[in-house]
Short mmCIF file of C-alpha atoms in Angstrom, two decimals:
data_model
loop_
_atom_site.label_atom_id
_atom_site.label_comp_id
_atom_site.label_asym_id
_atom_site.label_seq_id
_atom_site.Cartn_x
_atom_site.Cartn_y
_atom_site.Cartn_z
CA MET Q 75 64.41 223.64 -54.44
CA THR Q 76 63.78 225.43 -57.44
CA SER Q 77 60.71 227.01 -56.43
CA ILE Q 78 62.32 228.32 -52.95
CA LEU Q 79 64.86 230.05 -54.94
CA ILE Q 80 62.38 231.75 -57.21
CA LYS Q 81 60.13 232.56 -54.83
CA PHE Q 82 63.50 234.53 -52.93
CA ILE Q 83 64.45 236.20 -56.00
CA ALA Q 84 60.70 237.10 -56.76
CA ASN Q 85 60.66 239.01 -53.29
CA ALA Q 86 64.06 240.67 -53.62
CA ALA Q 87 63.02 241.95 -56.57
CA ALA Q 88 59.42 242.77 -55.39
CA LEU Q 89 61.08 244.67 -52.39
CA ALA Q 90 63.49 246.23 -54.75
CA VAL Q 91 60.98 247.88 -56.93
CA ALA Q 92 58.80 249.05 -53.71
CA VAL Q 93 62.14 250.56 -52.39
CA TRP Q 94 62.83 252.65 -55.62
CA LEU Q 95 59.15 253.49 -56.18
CA LEU Q 96 58.05 254.86 -52.65
CA ASP Q 97 60.48 257.37 -51.00
CA ASP Q 98 58.78 256.29 -47.52
CA ILE Q 99 59.98 252.70 -47.88
CA THR Q 100 64.04 252.81 -47.12
CA LEU Q 101 66.65 250.10 -47.34
CA GLY Q 102 69.72 250.48 -45.12
CA ASP Q 103 71.66 253.58 -45.46
CA GLU Q 104 71.71 255.93 -48.29
CA GLY Q 105 75.65 255.95 -48.40
CA ALA Q 106 76.27 252.49 -48.44
CA THR Q 107 77.74 250.50 -51.14
CA THR Q 108 75.79 248.51 -53.97
CA GLY Q 109 76.99 245.31 -52.56
CA SER Q 110 76.15 246.28 -49.03
CA GLN Q 111 72.54 247.36 -49.87
CA ALA Q 112 72.49 244.06 -52.49
CA LEU Q 113 73.19 241.82 -49.18
CA THR Q 114 70.87 243.72 -46.98
CA LEU Q 115 68.30 243.50 -49.73
CA ALA Q 116 69.04 239.52 -49.58
CA LEU Q 117 68.57 239.76 -45.56
CA VAL Q 118 65.38 241.68 -45.63
CA ALA Q 119 64.02 239.38 -48.54
CA PHE Q 120 64.65 236.20 -46.17
CA ILE Q 121 63.20 237.77 -43.30
CA PHE Q 122 59.99 238.65 -45.47
CA GLY Q 123 59.99 235.08 -46.93
CA LEU Q 124 59.96 233.50 -43.35
CA VAL Q 125 57.09 236.23 -42.38
CA ASN Q 126 55.07 235.33 -45.52
CA LEU Q 127 55.86 231.43 -44.62
CA ILE Q 128 55.15 231.70 -40.81
CA VAL Q 129 53.11 234.51 -39.81
CA LYS Q 130 50.63 235.17 -43.12
CA PRO Q 131 48.67 232.17 -42.76
CA ILE Q 132 47.78 232.15 -39.04
CA VAL Q 133 46.76 235.80 -39.96
CA ARG Q 134 44.69 234.90 -42.58
CA LEU Q 135 42.83 232.17 -40.73
CA LEU Q 136 42.15 234.59 -37.84
CA SER Q 137 40.60 237.03 -40.12
CA LEU Q 138 39.04 234.64 -42.23
CA PRO Q 139 35.40 236.62 -41.99
CA LEU Q 140 36.70 239.98 -42.90
CA LEU Q 141 38.29 238.44 -45.69
CA LEU Q 142 35.02 236.95 -46.83
CA LEU Q 143 33.11 240.07 -45.80
CA THR Q 144 35.66 242.41 -47.96
CA LEU Q 145 35.56 239.67 -51.13
CA GLY Q 146 39.40 239.40 -50.33
CA LEU Q 147 40.01 242.97 -50.16
CA PHE Q 148 41.32 242.68 -46.49
CA SER Q 149 44.49 240.89 -48.11
CA LEU Q 150 45.63 244.27 -48.70
CA VAL Q 151 45.65 245.43 -45.06
CA ILE Q 152 47.42 241.66 -44.19
CA ASN Q 153 50.03 242.55 -46.87
CA ALA Q 154 50.72 245.73 -45.27
CA LEU Q 155 50.82 244.13 -42.17
CA MET Q 156 53.31 241.65 -42.90
CA LEU Q 157 55.39 244.26 -44.80
CA MET Q 158 55.46 246.49 -41.37
CA LEU Q 159 56.49 243.05 -39.43
CA THR Q 160 59.34 242.84 -42.00
CA SER Q 161 60.39 246.44 -41.33
CA TRP Q 162 60.07 245.81 -37.15
CA ILE Q 163 62.10 242.71 -37.38
CA ALA Q 164 64.81 244.21 -39.80
CA GLY Q 165 65.28 247.11 -37.93
CA ASP Q 166 67.42 250.02 -39.47
CA ALA Q 167 67.91 247.59 -42.53
CA PHE Q 168 64.41 248.29 -43.82
CA HIS Q 169 62.29 250.86 -42.84
CA VAL Q 170 58.55 251.50 -43.90
CA ASP Q 171 57.22 254.76 -42.64
CA GLY Q 172 53.37 254.47 -41.90
CA PHE Q 173 50.42 252.19 -42.64
CA TRP Q 174 49.11 253.88 -45.84
CA THR Q 175 52.85 253.71 -47.28
CA ALA Q 176 52.72 249.83 -46.10
CA VAL Q 177 49.67 249.40 -48.08
CA LEU Q 178 51.14 250.85 -51.27
CA GLY Q 179 54.14 248.65 -50.91
CA GLY Q 180 52.45 245.63 -50.08
CA LEU Q 181 50.29 246.06 -53.53
CA ILE Q 182 53.39 246.92 -55.08
CA VAL Q 183 55.56 243.76 -53.79
CA GLY Q 184 52.42 241.53 -54.36
CA LEU Q 185 51.96 242.52 -57.91
CA VAL Q 186 55.79 242.53 -58.64
CA SER Q 187 56.33 239.13 -56.92
CA TRP Q 188 53.43 237.64 -58.54
CA ALA Q 189 54.89 238.77 -62.08
CA VAL Q 190 58.33 237.64 -61.42
CA SER Q 191 57.33 234.28 -60.34
CA ALA Q 192 54.89 233.73 -63.10
CA ALA Q 193 57.86 234.70 -65.38
CA PHE Q 194 60.31 232.24 -64.09
CA ASP Q 195 58.35 229.67 -62.75
CA ARG Q 196 58.01 227.01 -65.80
CA ASP Q 197 56.46 223.81 -64.30
#
């Protein structure tokens, strides 16, 4: 249970950093209150976690030849697609504008999520 909570917090922090660093990734309304944005961020982190739990393993399995051919660099494209799918599911609450923004956002989310998980997971 603790591991799931750590991954949820790591995803939320990573998405917040991506929204903060990239202008083309937006979270809800600009004039929304901090509490409303935090709730939206939690909802988007939950959706992103479900996408990574359900869809990502299937996509990785189907793209295994490309992953092997590119020595794993195709995982950046997979992360970008998962971020774009999250944007599509979340609707107006979270928006990623363009594929290359999604690639950069996926890289940021992956790095920040890894760092936060490594910092808090003390098993």
